[in-house]
Tab-separated table of C-alpha atoms and ligand atoms in Angstrom:
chain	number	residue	atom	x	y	z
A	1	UNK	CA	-7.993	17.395	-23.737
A	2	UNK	CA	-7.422	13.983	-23.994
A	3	UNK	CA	-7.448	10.500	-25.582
A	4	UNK	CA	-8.041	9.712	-29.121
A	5	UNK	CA	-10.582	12.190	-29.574
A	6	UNK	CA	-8.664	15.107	-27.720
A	7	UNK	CA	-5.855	13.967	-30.321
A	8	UNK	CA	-7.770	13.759	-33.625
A	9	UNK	CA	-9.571	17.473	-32.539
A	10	UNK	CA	-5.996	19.115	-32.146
A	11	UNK	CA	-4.819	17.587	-35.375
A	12	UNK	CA	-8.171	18.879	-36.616
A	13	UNK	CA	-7.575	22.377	-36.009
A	14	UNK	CA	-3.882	22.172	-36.685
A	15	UNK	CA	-5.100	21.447	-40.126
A	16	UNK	CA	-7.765	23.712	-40.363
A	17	UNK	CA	-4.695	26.643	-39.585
A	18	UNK	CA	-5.466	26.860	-36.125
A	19	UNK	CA	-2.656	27.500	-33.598
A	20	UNK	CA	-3.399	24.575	-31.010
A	21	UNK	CA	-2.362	24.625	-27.384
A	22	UNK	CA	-2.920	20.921	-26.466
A	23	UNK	CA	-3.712	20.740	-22.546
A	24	UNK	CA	-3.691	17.074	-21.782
A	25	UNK	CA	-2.967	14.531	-19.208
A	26	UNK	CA	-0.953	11.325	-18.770
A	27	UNK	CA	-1.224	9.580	-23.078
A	28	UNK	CA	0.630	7.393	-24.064
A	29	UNK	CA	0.223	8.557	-27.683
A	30	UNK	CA	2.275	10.765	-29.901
A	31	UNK	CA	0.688	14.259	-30.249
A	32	UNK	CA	-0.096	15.693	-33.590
A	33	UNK	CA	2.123	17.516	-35.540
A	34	UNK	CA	1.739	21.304	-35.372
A	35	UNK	CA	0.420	21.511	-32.014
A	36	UNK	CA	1.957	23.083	-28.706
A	37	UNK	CA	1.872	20.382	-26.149
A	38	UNK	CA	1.093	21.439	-22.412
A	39	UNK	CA	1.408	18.306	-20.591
A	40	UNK	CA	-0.418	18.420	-16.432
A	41	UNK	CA	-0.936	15.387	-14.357
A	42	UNK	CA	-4.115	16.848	-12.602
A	43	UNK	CA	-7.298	17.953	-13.019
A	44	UNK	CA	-6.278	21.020	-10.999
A	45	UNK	CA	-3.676	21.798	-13.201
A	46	UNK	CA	-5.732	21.420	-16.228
A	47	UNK	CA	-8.093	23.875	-14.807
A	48	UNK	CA	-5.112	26.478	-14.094
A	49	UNK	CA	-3.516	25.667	-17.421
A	50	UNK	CA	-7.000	26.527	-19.352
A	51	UNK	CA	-7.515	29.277	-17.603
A	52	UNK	CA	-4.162	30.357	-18.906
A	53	UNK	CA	-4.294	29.779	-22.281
A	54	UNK	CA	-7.866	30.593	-22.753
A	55	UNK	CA	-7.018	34.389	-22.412
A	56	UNK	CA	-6.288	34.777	-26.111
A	57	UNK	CA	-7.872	31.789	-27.390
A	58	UNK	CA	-11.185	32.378	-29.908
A	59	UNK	CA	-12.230	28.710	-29.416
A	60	UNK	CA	-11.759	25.947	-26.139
A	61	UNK	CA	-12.516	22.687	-27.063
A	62	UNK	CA	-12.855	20.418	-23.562
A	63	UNK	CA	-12.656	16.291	-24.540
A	64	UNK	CA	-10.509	15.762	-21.457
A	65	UNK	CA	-12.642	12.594	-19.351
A	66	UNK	CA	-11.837	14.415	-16.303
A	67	UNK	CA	-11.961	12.691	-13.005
A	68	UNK	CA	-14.895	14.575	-10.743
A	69	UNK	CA	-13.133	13.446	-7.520
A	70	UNK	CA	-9.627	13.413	-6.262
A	71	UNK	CA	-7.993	12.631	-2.401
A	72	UNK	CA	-8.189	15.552	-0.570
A	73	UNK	CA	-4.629	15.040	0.559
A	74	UNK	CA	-1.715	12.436	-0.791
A	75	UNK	CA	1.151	11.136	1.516
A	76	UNK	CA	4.509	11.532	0.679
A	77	UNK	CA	5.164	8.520	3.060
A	78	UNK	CA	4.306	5.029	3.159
A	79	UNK	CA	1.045	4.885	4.162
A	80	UNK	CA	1.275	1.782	7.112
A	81	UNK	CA	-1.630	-0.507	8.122
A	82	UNK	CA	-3.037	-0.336	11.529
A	83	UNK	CA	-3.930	-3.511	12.908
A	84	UNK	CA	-6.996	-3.976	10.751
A	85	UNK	CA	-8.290	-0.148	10.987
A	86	UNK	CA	-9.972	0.798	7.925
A	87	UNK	CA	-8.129	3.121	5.605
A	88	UNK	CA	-10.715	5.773	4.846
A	89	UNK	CA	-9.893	7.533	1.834
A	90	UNK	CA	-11.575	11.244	1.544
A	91	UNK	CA	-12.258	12.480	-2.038
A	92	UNK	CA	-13.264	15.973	-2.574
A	93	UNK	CA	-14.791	17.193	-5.960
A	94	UNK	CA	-12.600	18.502	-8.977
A	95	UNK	CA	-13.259	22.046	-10.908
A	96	UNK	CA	-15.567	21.596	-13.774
A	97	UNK	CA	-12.903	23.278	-15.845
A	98	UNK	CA	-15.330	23.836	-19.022
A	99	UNK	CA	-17.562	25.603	-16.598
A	100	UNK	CA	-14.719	27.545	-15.419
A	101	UNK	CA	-13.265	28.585	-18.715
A	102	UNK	CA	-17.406	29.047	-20.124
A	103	UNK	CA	-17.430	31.951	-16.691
A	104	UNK	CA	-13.997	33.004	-17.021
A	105	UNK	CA	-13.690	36.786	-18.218
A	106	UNK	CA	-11.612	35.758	-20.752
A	107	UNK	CA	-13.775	33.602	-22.032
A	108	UNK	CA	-13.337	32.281	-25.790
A	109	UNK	CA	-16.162	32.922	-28.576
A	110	UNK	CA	-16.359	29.394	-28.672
A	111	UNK	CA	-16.700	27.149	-25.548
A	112	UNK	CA	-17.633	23.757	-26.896
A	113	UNK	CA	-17.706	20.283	-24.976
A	114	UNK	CA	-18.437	16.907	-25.208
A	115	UNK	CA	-21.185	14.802	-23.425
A	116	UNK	CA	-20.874	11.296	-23.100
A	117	UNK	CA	-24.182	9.311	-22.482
A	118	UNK	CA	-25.107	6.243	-22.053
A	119	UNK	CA	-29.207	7.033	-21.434
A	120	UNK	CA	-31.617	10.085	-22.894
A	121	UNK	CA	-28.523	10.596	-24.593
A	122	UNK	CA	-29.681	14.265	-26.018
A	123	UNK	CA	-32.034	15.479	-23.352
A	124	UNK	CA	-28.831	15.266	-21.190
A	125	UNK	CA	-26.577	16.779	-23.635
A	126	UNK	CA	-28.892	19.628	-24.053
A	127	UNK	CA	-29.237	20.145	-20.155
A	128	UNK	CA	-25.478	19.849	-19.947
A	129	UNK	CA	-24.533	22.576	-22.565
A	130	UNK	CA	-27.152	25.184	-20.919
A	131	UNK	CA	-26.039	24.327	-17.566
A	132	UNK	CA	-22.022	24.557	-18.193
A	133	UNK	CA	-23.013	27.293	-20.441
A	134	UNK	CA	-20.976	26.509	-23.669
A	135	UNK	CA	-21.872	27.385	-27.246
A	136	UNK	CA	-21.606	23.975	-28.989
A	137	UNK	CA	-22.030	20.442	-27.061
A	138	UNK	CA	-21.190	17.226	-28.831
A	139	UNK	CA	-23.249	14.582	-27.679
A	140	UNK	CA	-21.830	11.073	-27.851
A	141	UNK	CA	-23.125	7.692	-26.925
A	142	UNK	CA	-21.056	5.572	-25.447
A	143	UNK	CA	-23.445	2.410	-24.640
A	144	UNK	CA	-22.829	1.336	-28.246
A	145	UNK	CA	-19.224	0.104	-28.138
A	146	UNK	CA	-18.909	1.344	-32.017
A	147	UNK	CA	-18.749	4.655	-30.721
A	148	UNK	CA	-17.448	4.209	-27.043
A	149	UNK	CA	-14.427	5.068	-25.574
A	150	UNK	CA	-10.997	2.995	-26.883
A	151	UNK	CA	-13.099	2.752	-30.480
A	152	UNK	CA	-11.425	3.935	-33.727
A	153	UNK	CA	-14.799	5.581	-34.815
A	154	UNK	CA	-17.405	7.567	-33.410
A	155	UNK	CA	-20.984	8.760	-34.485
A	156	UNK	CA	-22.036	12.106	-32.769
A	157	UNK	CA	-24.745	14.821	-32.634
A	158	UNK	CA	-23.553	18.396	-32.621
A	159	UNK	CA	-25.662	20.563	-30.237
A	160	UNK	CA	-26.245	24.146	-29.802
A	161	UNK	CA	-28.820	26.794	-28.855
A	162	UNK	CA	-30.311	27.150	-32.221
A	163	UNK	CA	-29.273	23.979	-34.447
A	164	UNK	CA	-29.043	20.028	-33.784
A	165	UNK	CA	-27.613	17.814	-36.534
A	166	UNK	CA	-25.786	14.146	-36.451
A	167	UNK	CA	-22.474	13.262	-37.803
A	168	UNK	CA	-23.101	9.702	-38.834
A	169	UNK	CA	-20.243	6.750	-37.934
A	170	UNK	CA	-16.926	7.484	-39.495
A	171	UNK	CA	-13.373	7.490	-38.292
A	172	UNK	CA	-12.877	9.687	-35.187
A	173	UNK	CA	-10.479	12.307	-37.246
A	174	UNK	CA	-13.199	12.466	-40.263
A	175	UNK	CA	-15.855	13.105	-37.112
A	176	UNK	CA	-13.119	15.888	-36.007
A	177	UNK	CA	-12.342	17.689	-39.507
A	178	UNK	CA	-16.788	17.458	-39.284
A	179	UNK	CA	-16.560	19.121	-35.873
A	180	UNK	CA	-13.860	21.734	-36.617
A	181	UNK	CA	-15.536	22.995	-40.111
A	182	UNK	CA	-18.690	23.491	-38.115
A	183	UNK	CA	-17.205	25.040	-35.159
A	184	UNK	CA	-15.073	27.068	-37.989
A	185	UNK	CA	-18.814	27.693	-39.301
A	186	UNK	CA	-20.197	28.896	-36.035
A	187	UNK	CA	-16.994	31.649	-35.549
A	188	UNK	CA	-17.621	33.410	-39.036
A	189	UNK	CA	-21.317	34.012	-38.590
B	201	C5P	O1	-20.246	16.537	-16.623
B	201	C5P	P1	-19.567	15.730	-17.696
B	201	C5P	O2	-18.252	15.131	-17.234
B	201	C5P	O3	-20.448	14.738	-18.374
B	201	C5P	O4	-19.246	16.832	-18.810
B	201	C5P	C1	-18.493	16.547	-19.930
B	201	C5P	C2	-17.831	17.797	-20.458
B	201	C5P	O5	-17.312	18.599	-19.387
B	201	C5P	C3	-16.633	17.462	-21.319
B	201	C5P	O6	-16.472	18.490	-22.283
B	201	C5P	C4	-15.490	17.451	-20.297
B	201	C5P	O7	-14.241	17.667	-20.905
B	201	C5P	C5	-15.883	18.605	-19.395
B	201	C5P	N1	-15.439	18.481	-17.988
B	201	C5P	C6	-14.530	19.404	-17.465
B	201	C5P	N2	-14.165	19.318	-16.140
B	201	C5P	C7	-14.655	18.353	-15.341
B	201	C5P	C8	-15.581	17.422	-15.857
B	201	C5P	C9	-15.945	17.510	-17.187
B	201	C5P	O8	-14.074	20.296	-18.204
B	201	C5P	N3	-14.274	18.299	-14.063
């Protein structure tokens, strides 16, 4: 994972006596104490990396904001103009690596994930945890900039197949320790 949230998760669990593998991209923040630090600088990576450490794992939490597209190719070279020929640029799509780790047969007891809204915020959530077919999703809405990303806080609804209920707005690691002790919850039943 990655970002603030990503951050205040892993120091979450850390907390909570978890051991934490931390998969995350390019931060420029310090990671939390306690926490094993597996640093990749692709989505493609990431994917690889989960699937790795998932084997083992009882829980995968995905916050990453992955990118769905990346160039099919890069150039180790200068890349030179040609006399006012467009540059076309081919993207192809990324892994869903939630998906991936949710179908993988080492798959965790508990695959949760985040979804990030801006419209029908829970309608989509719900669609989105059936469809990636994780346990728990956490559905955030980032239209209101008190919860978007780059804010210190967050307000969230926690989602799975049986239960809906809303963490209101508090600081993003008291909406964490709220998401761990629930996810914590969902492992002992
Ligand atoms: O499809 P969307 O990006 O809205 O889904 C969000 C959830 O899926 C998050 O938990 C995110 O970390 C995860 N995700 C992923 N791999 C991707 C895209 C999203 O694991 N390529």
């Amino acid at each position: 994972s990655s970002g603030k949230m990503g951050f205040a998760l892993a120091g979450a669990c850390a907390e909570a006596g978890a051991q934490v593998e931390l998969i995350c991209g390019p931060v420029h923040m310090d990671p939390p104490d306690r926490v094993t630090v597996h640093p990749v600088t692709s989505a493609t990576e990431m994917c690889e990396q989960a699937l790795v450490l998932c084997a083992g794992a009882d829980v995968f939490i995905g916050a990453a904001a992955v990118a769905d597209y990346r160039p099919e190719s890069a150039s180790a070279e200068k890349i030179k103009k040609a006399d006012g020929t467009p540059l076309i640029l081919t993207l192809v799509e990324n892994p869903d690596i939630i998906a991936c780790v949710a179908q993988s047969s080492s798959r965790p007891s508990m695959v949760v994930g985040f979804a990030a809204e801006t419209a029908s915020l829970m309608d989509h959530a719900r669609e989105k945890r059936q469809r990636k077919g994780l346990d728990m999703i956490i559905a955030n809405d980032v239209s209101d900039p008190d919860t978007t990303f780059g804010s210190e806080q967050n307000a969230v609804h926690l989602i799975t197949e049986t239960q809906e209920h809303s963490l209101p707005l508090a600081s993003k690691r008291v909406i964490a320790e709220q998401i761990v002790a629930a996810v914590a919850a969902s492992l002992d039943r």
